[in-house]
Amino acid sequence: MTTLYPALAFQNLRQRQTIKKTATERKQQPICHLLNARNIMKKLLLVCLIALTAGIAGAALWLRTDAAEQRASKDAPPAIALRIHGSNTVGEKLMPALVTAFLEQRGYAVVRTQIGAEPVEKTVLARSHPSRPALAVEIHAHGSSTAFQDLEKGLTDLGMASRKIKTEELDKLKDRYGDLSDAKQEHVIALDALAIIVHPDNPLEQLTVEQIAGIFAGEISDWSQLGLPAGAIALYARDDKSGTWDTFENLVLKKFDKKLLGSARRFESSDQLTESVRKDRNGIGFVGVAYANRAKLLGVSADGKKAFTKPGKHSIGTEDYALSRRLFVYEPAGLNNELARDFLAFAVSDAGQKLVEASGLISYYPTRDKPRIALQPYPARYQSLGTLGERLSVNFRVEDNALLQDSKLNRDLGRVANFFRDHPDKHLVLAELSPPTTGKNRGSNEALSQLERLLAASDLTPFDRVKVEHGPDNFAATASQIEIWAL
């Protein structure tokens, strides 16, 4: 028994130790599992945190890149969709107004008009939607001659001019752009006149064209030669590239075989010229009538026998004012620019012509006047028109007993049609002023008949037609035209 109990005791001890160890392991096992789960969660959280940080960094980088791209897109120069170069008279005020209104009509919002390297260089910037790039229209108004120079170089889509294209310019561009003098390519967008301007306090009221030529040639160099207080006359003229200068040279200087005095101050900008005259009591200059501003306008007579007339809506509309002119936009044949073609249609539309009026030029909307002809030596029927009717500011020119076929003819037909459409209570009367014809055209009314046929296309039938073959002493010089009257 003694040998048995120690062995049993040892065996029991081993069993108790094993049971204790197993119990201990069993107690420790959940703790290990818990520790392992926590480690896994920490790892998962760490992975999520790293992924989230990377995502935020990526998004921030994308936003910064997108913002930079947007800023770059905003700051980048917009694409030039249309280029219009040439006349300062057309381009300084009227053209930016026309372009702005045209783009707004097409759904664009005009962002701003940007001034270029020189004041006569403008770019109209517009955008139709924030997500779309800006659109730009370039307007360079360095003078009418530059319209044709830039067309030749391919630097412009349309050419602005305050004079008709010259023969040499026409010949140079004909092979490339077709006949720019054709009515389909030569667009009259407004009427205008050269205004002779002086300081507001100058007592002078009027000049003949010959006197104006003498002044700018330097032959009349002191105001005392015109019966005014003494003072050396200061001359202000447009520069050589200007259509205004070309018109003045042709209508005034060349008519009397004279040249501009070399000491005359020359200006590219009409506004700057007017402002200089307005500040100089001895100054005299010429500008388009829209730029006369606060300077004093002088009355002008073609020869001293005709009435001294100041430029106004009616006298310019009828082209009775001695220094009247037309303003043009020239369109190259085969122009592959839809925006340009649509713009031209807008410029001569009712909306475009309202802007012409607002800019100080003369639109195609006829004005009405009641000229004083009742006591003058005209035929009785014509005198009665002056008593009972009103003359519209539309004239149709006659050459060799036929209507003058030019780009203004169709525009004037539209002006007449619009007037009588808006005034259905008025009756149309045609009055042809022309000295008695001789030879094969004696007694012919071909011009009147031709005009009647053209008006019939607009459903207009004259109420009466009057042939005027005599009048005051200056009648022959003012004839060769058909006037439009409303009764």
XYZ file of C-alpha atoms in Angstrom, residues 73-80 84 91-92 96-97 99-100 103 110-127 134-142:
43
model
C -10.101 78.612 -70.691
C -11.439 81.892 -69.344
C -8.129 83.691 -69.720
C -7.351 82.227 -73.136
C -8.060 84.533 -76.087
C -11.440 83.597 -77.619
C -11.667 82.454 -81.193
C -12.224 85.275 -83.705
C -14.593 93.582 -89.975
C -16.300 101.311 -87.346
C -15.801 103.699 -84.434
C -19.650 97.936 -82.386
C -23.311 98.798 -81.702
C -22.306 93.715 -83.683
C -23.405 93.857 -80.035
C -24.968 88.826 -81.049
C -21.888 90.406 -74.588
C -19.166 90.165 -71.992
C -17.271 93.317 -72.897
C -15.798 95.358 -75.704
C -12.039 95.172 -75.470
C -9.792 97.968 -76.754
C -6.747 96.749 -78.651
C -3.290 98.199 -79.177
C -4.897 101.348 -80.630
C -8.218 103.050 -79.761
C -9.655 102.263 -83.216
C -9.105 98.519 -82.701
C -11.938 96.846 -80.790
C -12.939 93.254 -80.071
C -16.500 92.456 -78.989
C -16.442 89.411 -76.675
C -19.600 87.349 -76.127
C -20.692 84.021 -74.609
C -16.306 82.870 -75.750
C -16.863 84.205 -79.258
C -15.121 87.306 -80.552
C -15.753 89.785 -83.370
C -12.774 91.904 -84.411
C -13.394 95.500 -85.552
C -10.440 97.509 -86.884
C -11.341 101.040 -87.996
C -8.137 102.462 -89.489
